[in-house]
Amino acid sequence: GAGEYEMAVSGMAVPADVVGRSLRESDFRRLHGEVIAVQTWKGEVLSPPDPNRALQREDLLIVLPRDGGVKE
């Protein structure tokens, strides 16, 4: 209906070239989209994620795509 929106988010593994680097250092937002949460290998959910935390290979990134993922 009017004023209703769907937002597409997706889970993605940490790309190999980003492992050990932070979201800020890797310029992740510009390249891949906005990370709205990080799920660690322990199951801990970091939301909002710390932009300075080094990402681990085992992390799962919850990402809002670069196009915003919003559909009317």
mmCIF file of N, CA and C in Angstrom:
data_model
loop_
_atom_site.group_PDB
_atom_site.id
_atom_site.type_symbol
_atom_site.label_atom_id
_atom_site.label_comp_id
_atom_site.label_asym_id
_atom_site.label_seq_id
_atom_site.Cartn_x
_atom_site.Cartn_y
_atom_site.Cartn_z
ATOM 1 N N GLY A 1 0.807 -1.177 0.000
ATOM 2 C CA GLY A 1 0.000 0.000 0.000
ATOM 3 C C GLY A 1 0.857 1.251 0.000
ATOM 4 N N ALA A 2 0.180 2.380 0.021
ATOM 5 C CA ALA A 2 0.871 3.668 0.001
ATOM 6 C C ALA A 2 1.748 3.824 1.229
ATOM 7 N N GLY A 3 2.970 4.277 1.006
ATOM 8 C CA GLY A 3 3.888 4.525 2.106
ATOM 9 C C GLY A 3 4.572 3.281 2.649
ATOM 10 N N GLU A 4 4.337 2.134 2.019
ATOM 11 C CA GLU A 4 4.986 0.913 2.464
ATOM 12 C C GLU A 4 6.218 0.652 1.619
ATOM 13 N N TYR A 5 7.257 0.197 2.261
ATOM 14 C CA TYR A 5 8.512 -0.069 1.575
ATOM 15 C C TYR A 5 9.039 -1.424 1.979
ATOM 16 N N GLU A 6 9.741 -2.057 1.066
ATOM 17 C CA GLU A 6 10.474 -3.277 1.375
ATOM 18 C C GLU A 6 11.954 -2.928 1.316
ATOM 19 N N MET A 7 12.707 -3.468 2.231
ATOM 20 C CA MET A 7 14.134 -3.211 2.238
ATOM 21 C C MET A 7 14.863 -4.541 2.095
ATOM 22 N N ALA A 8 15.697 -4.619 1.076
ATOM 23 C CA ALA A 8 16.455 -5.844 0.823
ATOM 24 C C ALA A 8 17.812 -5.755 1.503
ATOM 25 N N VAL A 9 18.054 -6.657 2.419
ATOM 26 C CA VAL A 9 19.383 -6.764 3.020
ATOM 27 C C VAL A 9 19.894 -8.152 2.703
ATOM 28 N N SER A 10 21.176 -8.313 2.722
ATOM 29 C CA SER A 10 21.723 -9.630 2.442
ATOM 30 C C SER A 10 22.879 -9.926 3.378
ATOM 31 N N GLY A 11 23.081 -11.196 3.617
ATOM 32 C CA GLY A 11 24.223 -11.624 4.401
ATOM 33 C C GLY A 11 25.348 -11.973 3.447
ATOM 34 N N MET A 12 26.538 -11.591 3.794
ATOM 35 C CA MET A 12 27.670 -11.949 2.943
ATOM 36 C C MET A 12 28.895 -12.233 3.786
ATOM 37 N N ALA A 13 29.716 -13.127 3.278
ATOM 38 C CA ALA A 13 30.984 -13.429 3.924
ATOM 39 C C ALA A 13 31.927 -12.246 3.722
ATOM 40 N N VAL A 14 32.902 -12.137 4.581
ATOM 41 C CA VAL A 14 33.904 -11.078 4.447
ATOM 42 C C VAL A 14 34.775 -11.407 3.228
ATOM 43 N N PRO A 15 34.833 -10.480 2.251
ATOM 44 C CA PRO A 15 35.689 -10.733 1.087
ATOM 45 C C PRO A 15 37.148 -10.929 1.510
ATOM 46 N N ALA A 16 37.853 -11.797 0.804
ATOM 47 C CA ALA A 16 39.236 -12.148 1.155
ATOM 48 C C ALA A 16 40.133 -10.922 1.280
ATOM 49 N N ASP A 17 39.927 -9.921 0.425
ATOM 50 C CA ASP A 17 40.797 -8.735 0.465
ATOM 51 C C ASP A 17 40.484 -7.797 1.623
ATOM 52 N N VAL A 18 39.425 -8.098 2.379
ATOM 53 C CA VAL A 18 39.022 -7.249 3.504
ATOM 54 C C VAL A 18 39.362 -7.898 4.857
ATOM 55 N N VAL A 19 39.592 -9.207 4.873
ATOM 56 C CA VAL A 19 39.909 -9.914 6.122
ATOM 57 C C VAL A 19 41.104 -9.239 6.799
ATOM 58 N N GLY A 20 40.941 -8.945 8.086
ATOM 59 C CA GLY A 20 42.006 -8.308 8.857
ATOM 60 C C GLY A 20 41.995 -6.788 8.767
ATOM 61 N N ARG A 21 41.109 -6.245 7.943
ATOM 62 C CA ARG A 21 40.989 -4.791 7.802
ATOM 63 C C ARG A 21 39.640 -4.351 8.358
ATOM 64 N N SER A 22 39.514 -3.097 8.717
ATOM 65 C CA SER A 22 38.256 -2.585 9.243
ATOM 66 C C SER A 22 37.347 -2.127 8.103
ATOM 67 N N LEU A 23 36.084 -1.889 8.440
ATOM 68 C CA LEU A 23 35.146 -1.348 7.445
ATOM 69 C C LEU A 23 35.661 -0.018 6.913
ATOM 70 N N ARG A 24 36.145 0.815 7.811
ATOM 71 C CA ARG A 24 36.643 2.138 7.412
ATOM 72 C C ARG A 24 37.888 2.015 6.534
ATOM 73 N N GLU A 25 38.840 1.225 6.969
ATOM 74 C CA GLU A 25 40.103 1.065 6.251
ATOM 75 C C GLU A 25 39.895 0.477 4.852
ATOM 76 N N SER A 26 38.923 -0.436 4.718
ATOM 77 C CA SER A 26 38.696 -1.102 3.438
ATOM 78 C C SER A 26 37.763 -0.319 2.518
ATOM 79 N N ASP A 27 37.186 0.800 3.011
ATOM 80 C CA ASP A 27 36.232 1.603 2.231
ATOM 81 C C ASP A 27 35.060 0.726 1.774
ATOM 82 N N PHE A 28 34.636 -0.152 2.686
ATOM 83 C CA PHE A 28 33.622 -1.158 2.370
ATOM 84 C C PHE A 28 32.323 -0.539 1.869
ATOM 85 N N ARG A 29 31.875 0.530 2.497
ATOM 86 C CA ARG A 29 30.593 1.149 2.126
ATOM 87 C C ARG A 29 30.581 1.557 0.658
ATOM 88 N N ARG A 30 31.653 2.180 0.206
ATOM 89 C CA ARG A 30 31.712 2.642 -1.185
ATOM 90 C C ARG A 30 31.758 1.460 -2.155
ATOM 91 N N LEU A 31 32.477 0.419 -1.776
ATOM 92 C CA LEU A 31 32.662 -0.708 -2.687
ATOM 93 C C LEU A 31 31.503 -1.706 -2.699
ATOM 94 N N HIS A 32 30.903 -1.947 -1.534
ATOM 95 C CA HIS A 32 29.924 -3.031 -1.430
ATOM 96 C C HIS A 32 28.561 -2.614 -0.893
ATOM 97 N N GLY A 33 28.502 -1.606 -0.062
ATOM 98 C CA GLY A 33 27.241 -1.205 0.555
ATOM 99 C C GLY A 33 27.431 -0.966 2.047
ATOM 100 N N GLU A 34 26.363 -0.570 2.676
ATOM 101 C CA GLU A 34 26.363 -0.228 4.099
ATOM 102 C C GLU A 34 26.218 -1.480 4.952
ATOM 103 N N VAL A 35 27.181 -1.739 5.816
ATOM 104 C CA VAL A 35 27.084 -2.868 6.741
ATOM 105 C C VAL A 35 26.273 -2.389 7.941
ATOM 106 N N ILE A 36 25.129 -3.028 8.164
ATOM 107 C CA ILE A 36 24.276 -2.609 9.274
ATOM 108 C C ILE A 36 24.484 -3.476 10.516
ATOM 109 N N ALA A 37 25.132 -4.625 10.327
ATOM 110 C CA ALA A 37 25.447 -5.494 11.461
ATOM 111 C C ALA A 37 26.537 -6.480 11.060
ATOM 112 N N VAL A 38 27.244 -6.962 12.060
ATOM 113 C CA VAL A 38 28.237 -8.021 11.868
ATOM 114 C C VAL A 38 27.900 -9.123 12.861
ATOM 115 N N GLN A 39 27.792 -10.356 12.365
ATOM 116 C CA GLN A 39 27.624 -11.494 13.257
ATOM 117 C C GLN A 39 28.969 -12.202 13.332
ATOM 118 N N THR A 40 29.498 -12.307 14.546
ATOM 119 C CA THR A 40 30.803 -12.934 14.735
ATOM 120 C C THR A 40 30.652 -14.455 14.737
ATOM 121 N N TRP A 41 31.781 -15.149 14.668
ATOM 122 C CA TRP A 41 31.759 -16.611 14.681
ATOM 123 C C TRP A 41 31.192 -17.159 15.978
ATOM 124 N N LYS A 42 31.189 -16.329 17.031
ATOM 125 C CA LYS A 42 30.620 -16.746 18.315
ATOM 126 C C LYS A 42 29.108 -16.560 18.347
ATOM 127 N N GLY A 43 28.546 -15.928 17.284
ATOM 128 C CA GLY A 43 27.112 -15.684 17.237
ATOM 129 C C GLY A 43 26.727 -14.318 17.771
ATOM 130 N N GLU A 44 27.701 -13.555 18.234
ATOM 131 C CA GLU A 44 27.448 -12.214 18.740
ATOM 132 C C GLU A 44 27.107 -11.291 17.566
ATOM 133 N N VAL A 45 26.054 -10.474 17.739
ATOM 134 C CA VAL A 45 25.667 -9.530 16.691
ATOM 135 C C VAL A 45 26.092 -8.126 17.113
ATOM 136 N N LEU A 46 26.899 -7.503 16.275
ATOM 137 C CA LEU A 46 27.382 -6.152 16.534
ATOM 138 C C LEU A 46 26.603 -5.194 15.640
ATOM 139 N N SER A 47 25.681 -4.450 16.236
ATOM 140 C CA SER A 47 24.864 -3.519 15.469
ATOM 141 C C SER A 47 24.603 -2.281 16.305
ATOM 142 N N PRO A 48 25.068 -1.132 15.865
ATOM 143 C CA PRO A 48 25.844 -0.939 14.646
ATOM 144 C C PRO A 48 27.257 -1.503 14.814
ATOM 145 N N PRO A 49 27.868 -1.880 13.699
ATOM 146 C CA PRO A 49 29.223 -2.427 13.785
ATOM 147 C C PRO A 49 30.253 -1.342 14.073
ATOM 148 N N ASP A 50 31.319 -1.708 14.744
ATOM 149 C CA ASP A 50 32.428 -0.788 15.007
ATOM 150 C C ASP A 50 33.202 -0.617 13.702
ATOM 151 N N PRO A 51 33.243 0.602 13.133
ATOM 152 C CA PRO A 51 33.921 0.798 11.850
ATOM 153 C C PRO A 51 35.427 0.591 11.917
ATOM 154 N N ASN A 52 35.983 0.532 13.134
ATOM 155 C CA ASN A 52 37.427 0.358 13.293
ATOM 156 C C ASN A 52 37.837 -1.064 13.679
ATOM 157 N N ARG A 53 36.850 -1.963 13.864
ATOM 158 C CA ARG A 53 37.144 -3.348 14.246
ATOM 159 C C ARG A 53 37.628 -4.119 13.017
ATOM 160 N N ALA A 54 38.718 -4.850 13.174
ATOM 161 C CA ALA A 54 39.224 -5.686 12.078
ATOM 162 C C ALA A 54 38.246 -6.823 11.824
ATOM 163 N N LEU A 55 37.866 -7.005 10.577
ATOM 164 C CA LEU A 55 36.929 -8.060 10.210
ATOM 165 C C LEU A 55 37.654 -9.405 10.123
ATOM 166 N N GLN A 56 36.965 -10.430 10.565
ATOM 167 C CA GLN A 56 37.530 -11.782 10.572
ATOM 168 C C GLN A 56 36.906 -12.605 9.453
ATOM 169 N N ARG A 57 37.626 -13.590 8.983
ATOM 170 C CA ARG A 57 37.144 -14.458 7.903
ATOM 171 C C ARG A 57 35.809 -15.114 8.266
ATOM 172 N N GLU A 58 35.612 -15.419 9.550
ATOM 173 C CA GLU A 58 34.414 -16.123 10.009
ATOM 174 C C GLU A 58 33.205 -15.214 10.207
ATOM 175 N N ASP A 59 33.397 -13.886 10.138
ATOM 176 C CA ASP A 59 32.285 -12.953 10.346
ATOM 177 C C ASP A 59 31.283 -13.044 9.208
ATOM 178 N N LEU A 60 30.024 -12.755 9.522
ATOM 179 C CA LEU A 60 28.969 -12.629 8.525
ATOM 180 C C LEU A 60 28.536 -11.168 8.540
ATOM 181 N N LEU A 61 28.549 -10.539 7.378
ATOM 182 C CA LEU A 61 28.175 -9.137 7.270
ATOM 183 C C LEU A 61 26.730 -9.036 6.796
ATOM 184 N N ILE A 62 25.944 -8.223 7.482
ATOM 185 C CA ILE A 62 24.575 -7.951 7.055
ATOM 186 C C ILE A 62 24.628 -6.596 6.348
ATOM 187 N N VAL A 63 24.365 -6.618 5.044
ATOM 188 C CA VAL A 63 24.652 -5.476 4.185
ATOM 189 C C VAL A 63 23.392 -4.935 3.513
ATOM 190 N N LEU A 64 23.273 -3.614 3.504
ATOM 191 C CA LEU A 64 22.281 -2.910 2.709
ATOM 192 C C LEU A 64 22.986 -2.565 1.397
ATOM 193 N N PRO A 65 22.531 -3.084 0.273
ATOM 194 C CA PRO A 65 23.244 -2.880 -0.984
ATOM 195 C C PRO A 65 23.457 -1.404 -1.324
ATOM 196 N N ARG A 66 24.431 -1.148 -2.190
ATOM 197 C CA ARG A 66 24.784 0.214 -2.576
ATOM 198 C C ARG A 66 23.598 0.985 -3.134
ATOM 199 N N ASP A 67 22.659 0.301 -3.800
ATOM 200 C CA ASP A 67 21.500 0.997 -4.357
ATOM 201 C C ASP A 67 20.443 1.290 -3.289
ATOM 202 N N GLY A 68 20.743 0.939 -2.046
ATOM 203 C CA GLY A 68 19.822 1.197 -0.946
ATOM 204 C C GLY A 68 18.876 0.044 -0.681
ATOM 205 N N GLY A 69 18.625 -0.787 -1.687
ATOM 206 C CA GLY A 69 17.782 -1.953 -1.499
ATOM 207 C C GLY A 69 16.337 -1.645 -1.157
ATOM 208 N N VAL A 70 15.903 -0.396 -1.395
ATOM 209 C CA VAL A 70 14.547 -0.002 -1.028
ATOM 210 C C VAL A 70 13.643 -0.060 -2.255
ATOM 211 N N LYS A 71 12.495 -0.709 -2.094
ATOM 212 C CA LYS A 71 11.520 -0.804 -3.183
ATOM 213 C C LYS A 71 10.173 -0.330 -2.669
ATOM 214 N N GLU A 72 9.474 0.474 -3.474
ATOM 215 C CA GLU A 72 8.131 0.907 -3.081
ATOM 216 C C GLU A 72 7.115 -0.146 -3.454
#
